[in-house]
GROMACS .gro file of C-alpha atoms in nm:
model
  209
    1MET     CA    1  -0.640   0.488  -2.330
    2LYS     CA    2  -0.568   0.897  -2.418
    3ASP     CA    3  -0.953   0.957  -2.248
    4LYS     CA    4  -0.824   0.758  -1.911
    5ILE     CA    5  -0.516   0.946  -1.952
    6ASP     CA    6  -0.713   1.333  -2.011
    7LEU     CA    7  -0.947   1.213  -1.714
    8TYR     CA    8  -0.640   1.108  -1.494
    9LYS     CA    9  -0.485   1.483  -1.559
   10GLN     CA   10  -0.824   1.648  -1.477
   11GLU     CA   11  -0.901   1.448  -1.169
   12SER     CA   12  -0.571   1.544  -1.020
   13SER     CA   13  -0.544   1.874  -1.107
   14THR     CA   14  -0.960   1.890  -0.926
   15ALA     CA   15  -0.759   1.734  -0.641
   16PHE     CA   16  -0.525   1.958  -0.611
   17ASN     CA   17  -0.789   2.311  -0.646
   18SER     CA   18  -0.965   2.104  -0.413
   19ILE     CA   19  -0.741   2.204  -0.150
   20PRO     CA   20  -0.753   2.606  -0.019
   21THR     CA   21  -0.463   2.817  -0.124
   22ASP     CA   22  -0.501   2.949   0.214
   23GLU     CA   23  -0.400   2.642   0.375
   24ILE     CA   24  -0.118   2.566   0.162
   25THR     CA   25  -0.017   2.916   0.283
   26LYS     CA   26  -0.046   2.839   0.664
   27PHE     CA   27   0.160   2.574   0.634
   28VAL     CA   28   0.461   2.709   0.401
   29ASN     CA   29   0.481   2.981   0.632
   30LEU     CA   30   0.484   2.727   0.962
   31ILE     CA   31   0.756   2.582   0.770
   32ILE     CA   32   0.941   2.920   0.734
   33LYS     CA   33   0.833   2.965   1.099
   34ALA     CA   34   1.028   2.639   1.181
   35TYR     CA   35   1.329   2.763   0.987
   36ILE     CA   36   1.363   3.112   1.169
   37LYS     CA   37   1.347   2.932   1.436
   38GLN     CA   38   1.555   2.672   1.410
   39ASN     CA   39   1.276   2.434   1.490
   40LYS     CA   40   1.304   2.059   1.384
   41VAL     CA   41   1.027   1.950   1.096
   42PHE     CA   42   0.912   1.549   1.143
   43ALA     CA   43   0.741   1.351   0.882
   44CYS     CA   44   0.561   1.028   0.877
   45GLY     CA   45   0.326   0.835   0.711
   46ASN     CA   46   0.253   0.475   0.591
   47GLY     CA   47   0.336   0.248   0.264
   48GLY     CA   48   0.363   0.502  -0.054
   49ASN     CA   49   0.361   0.808   0.162
   50VAL     CA   50   0.663   0.701   0.332
   51ALA     CA   51   0.819   0.786  -0.057
   52SER     CA   52   0.652   1.103  -0.009
   53VAL     CA   53   0.797   1.182   0.316
   54GLN     CA   54   1.146   1.079   0.254
   55ASN     CA   55   1.109   1.338  -0.068
   56LEU     CA   56   1.041   1.604   0.143
   57VAL     CA   57   1.275   1.566   0.412
   58LEU     CA   58   1.568   1.518   0.111
   59ASP     CA   59   1.450   1.863  -0.047
   60LEU     CA   60   1.409   2.023   0.327
   61ASN     CA   61   1.750   1.969   0.430
   62MET     CA   62   1.887   2.018   0.074
   63HIS     CA   63   1.731   2.211  -0.123
   64PRO     CA   64   1.712   2.569   0.001
   65PHE     CA   65   2.054   2.574   0.123
   66VAL     CA   66   2.291   2.548  -0.221
   67SER     CA   67   2.377   2.706  -0.498
   68GLU     CA   68   2.116   2.719  -0.788
   69ASP     CA   69   2.387   2.520  -0.965
   70LYS     CA   70   2.435   2.271  -0.696
   71SER     CA   71   2.820   2.300  -0.673
   72SER     CA   72   2.835   2.446  -0.310
   73ARG     CA   73   2.657   2.555  -0.001
   74ASN     CA   74   2.497   2.873  -0.101
   75VAL     CA   75   2.410   3.040   0.242
   76GLU     CA   76   2.506   2.929   0.638
   77ARG     CA   77   2.302   2.670   0.746
   78ASN     CA   78   2.143   2.705   1.086
   79LYS     CA   79   2.032   2.422   1.312
   80PHE     CA   80   1.710   2.377   1.151
   81HIS     CA   81   1.607   2.005   0.999
   82ALA     CA   82   1.384   1.761   0.891
   83ILE     CA   83   1.360   1.457   0.994
   84SER     CA   84   1.167   1.124   0.893
   85LEU     CA   85   0.959   0.894   1.158
   86CYS     CA   86   1.049   0.606   0.913
   87ASP     CA   87   1.331   0.547   0.791
   88SER     CA   88   1.512   0.349   1.064
   89GLY     CA   89   1.397  -0.034   1.024
   90ALA     CA   90   1.546  -0.099   1.384
   91ALA     CA   91   1.349   0.173   1.520
   92ILE     CA   92   1.002   0.047   1.386
   93THR     CA   93   1.087  -0.338   1.410
   94GLY     CA   94   1.190  -0.282   1.781
   95ILE     CA   95   0.934  -0.055   1.850
   96THR     CA   96   0.669  -0.324   1.677
   97ASN     CA   97   0.787  -0.578   1.886
   98ASP     CA   98   0.802  -0.496   2.250
   99LEU     CA   99   0.529  -0.231   2.195
  100GLY     CA  100   0.309  -0.250   1.874
  101PHE     CA  101   0.285  -0.117   1.557
  102GLU     CA  102   0.062   0.156   1.647
  103PHE     CA  103   0.384   0.313   1.804
  104ILE     CA  104   0.626   0.328   1.576
  105PHE     CA  105   0.651   0.757   1.539
  106SER     CA  106   0.483   0.816   1.883
  107GLU     CA  107   0.790   0.660   2.040
  108GLN     CA  108   1.049   0.796   1.858
  109LEU     CA  109   0.897   1.191   1.929
  110LYS     CA  110   0.902   1.156   2.282
  111PHE     CA  111   1.328   1.154   2.276
  112GLN     CA  112   1.366   1.368   1.974
  113ALA     CA  113   1.118   1.624   1.947
  114SER     CA  114   1.021   1.930   2.119
  115ARG     CA  115   0.777   2.216   2.160
  116GLY     CA  116   0.748   2.405   1.840
  117ASP     CA  117   0.875   2.164   1.612
  118ILE     CA  118   0.602   2.078   1.323
  119LEU     CA  119   0.493   1.725   1.316
  120PHE     CA  120   0.376   1.640   0.940
  121ALA     CA  121   0.152   1.430   0.918
  122LEU     CA  122   0.010   1.190   0.663
  123SER     CA  123  -0.291   0.965   0.663
  124GLY     CA  124  -0.531   0.903   0.357
  125SER     CA  125  -0.775   0.800   0.558
  126GLY     CA  126  -0.675   1.049   0.825
  127ASN     CA  127  -0.719   0.745   1.041
  128SER     CA  128  -0.425   0.527   1.062
  129LYS     CA  129  -0.349   0.433   1.406
  130ASN     CA  130   0.037   0.475   1.376
  131ILE     CA  131  -0.051   0.853   1.283
  132ILE     CA  132  -0.366   0.910   1.566
  133GLU     CA  133  -0.092   0.793   1.806
  134ALA     CA  134   0.212   1.010   1.761
  135LEU     CA  135  -0.013   1.315   1.689
  136LYS     CA  136  -0.116   1.277   2.057
  137VAL     CA  137   0.213   1.228   2.172
  138ALA     CA  138   0.289   1.534   1.976
  139LYS     CA  139   0.065   1.774   2.137
  140LYS     CA  140   0.167   1.635   2.466
  141ILE     CA  141   0.504   1.797   2.365
  142GLY     CA  142   0.394   2.118   2.256
  143MET     CA  143   0.426   2.070   1.885
  144LEU     CA  144   0.254   2.194   1.564
  145CYS     CA  145   0.058   1.935   1.395
  146VAL     CA  146  -0.021   1.932   0.984
  147VAL     CA  147  -0.235   1.651   0.857
  148MET     CA  148  -0.254   1.590   0.472
  149THR     CA  149  -0.518   1.378   0.428
  150ARG     CA  150  -0.894   1.264   0.192
  151GLY     CA  151  -1.056   1.127   0.459
  152ILE     CA  152  -1.399   1.378   0.609
  153ASP     CA  153  -1.409   1.408   0.991
  154THR     CA  154  -1.123   1.211   1.094
  155LYS     CA  155  -0.964   1.107   1.413
  156ALA     CA  156  -0.694   1.291   1.327
  157ASP     CA  157  -0.945   1.629   1.281
  158GLU     CA  158  -0.959   1.633   1.681
  159TYR     CA  159  -0.479   1.696   1.715
  160ALA     CA  160  -0.440   1.889   1.370
  161ASP     CA  161  -0.345   2.280   1.414
  162LEU     CA  162  -0.359   2.252   1.007
  163VAL     CA  163  -0.570   1.990   0.836
  164LEU     CA  164  -0.477   2.015   0.404
  165ARG     CA  165  -0.758   1.766   0.306
  166ILE     CA  166  -0.889   1.724  -0.059
  167THR     CA  167  -1.246   1.712  -0.074
  168SER     CA  168  -1.277   1.693  -0.445
  169PRO     CA  169  -1.516   1.371  -0.628
  170PRO     CA  170  -1.441   1.007  -0.623
  171SER     CA  171  -1.183   0.913  -0.880
  172GLU     CA  172  -1.322   0.762  -1.148
  173PHE     CA  173  -0.901   0.639  -1.301
  174PRO     CA  174  -0.894   0.233  -1.275
  175GLY     CA  175  -0.739   0.087  -0.986
  176GLN     CA  176  -0.884   0.326  -0.695
  177THR     CA  177  -1.079   0.121  -0.566
  178GLY     CA  178  -1.306   0.107  -0.125
  179GLY     CA  179  -1.076   0.269   0.071
  180ASN     CA  180  -0.831   0.345  -0.130
  181ASN     CA  181  -1.010   0.598  -0.385
  182ASN     CA  182  -0.867   0.906  -0.498
  183ASN     CA  183  -0.530   0.726  -0.382
  184PHE     CA  184  -0.350   0.828  -0.666
  185HIS     CA  185  -0.460   1.161  -0.661
  186TYR     CA  186  -0.360   1.259  -0.288
  187GLU     CA  187  -0.015   1.118  -0.325
  188ASP     CA  188   0.063   1.377  -0.597
  189CYS     CA  189  -0.096   1.628  -0.395
  190VAL     CA  190   0.147   1.564  -0.129
  191SER     CA  191   0.455   1.586  -0.349
  192LYS     CA  192   0.291   1.899  -0.492
  193ILE     CA  193   0.262   2.054  -0.149
  194SER     CA  194   0.628   1.928  -0.106
  195HIS     CA  195   0.756   2.102  -0.379
  196ILE     CA  196   0.560   2.433  -0.279
  197ALA     CA  197   0.661   2.467   0.107
  198VAL     CA  198   1.089   2.350   0.012
  199GLY     CA  199   1.032   2.616  -0.306
  200LEU     CA  200   0.914   2.911  -0.091
  201LEU     CA  201   1.163   2.844   0.145
  202LYS     CA  202   1.475   2.852  -0.080
  203GLU     CA  203   1.321   3.221  -0.195
  204TYR     CA  204   1.298   3.304   0.153
  205VAL     CA  205   1.681   3.179   0.258
  206SER     CA  206   1.813   3.295  -0.070
  207ASN     CA  207   1.650   3.647   0.027
  208GLU     CA  208   1.787   3.656   0.330
  209SER     CA  209   2.096   3.571   0.271
   0.00000   0.00000   0.00000
C-alpha cells in the first residue's frame, strides 16, 4: 500500500507540472482583470467536478475580501463575483425536462452572462455535450472561455480562449480505467489551480487596499 501511495503522490505531481506555468499565469491574470473590471466568473462541470466548481465559487466570492482571521471584511467589495451553473436543481431539472440535459449550462448563461465575463468550464474529456453548448453560447455573448481538461484535440479546444491541459502519461494508480484514466489527478489539479487563482487574487486585493 505504501508503494501505491507513493505512486499516487508522484503521478499527481507529474500531472500538475504538465500544465505550463505560463498558462496558469494567464488564467490568474484573467481572474484579476475580471475583478478590476467588475465582471462575473461563471463555472460549470459534471459529476465530481461540481464539487470543484462550488469550492472555486465560494473561495472567489469570500476569501479575497476578508481579514486574515476571518473576523471582518477586509476591503470594500465591488461587483465582481463568481457564479456556479451547477447549483440550482430547479434550473437544471427544468431545462433538462424542456430542452435536454446538454443545455443545462448554456440556457443559464443566456440570461445571466455579459460580454467580458469569464466561463471556466471543467471537462475531463473536453467533449461533454453540455460543456460544449455552454462554450458556444459564451462565445456568442463575448465571454472569455477557459477550459480545463485532460483530453487532447477536444471539441472544447475550438471555443476556448485558454486551455489548461494535463498531458502527463496514463495513470497506473488503481480505480481509474478507460475514459476516466488520470481522473483523480485531474480533479487534484483543478483544486490546485483554483487555490492559486484565489490566493493571488487575495494578494492583489490586499495590495490594492
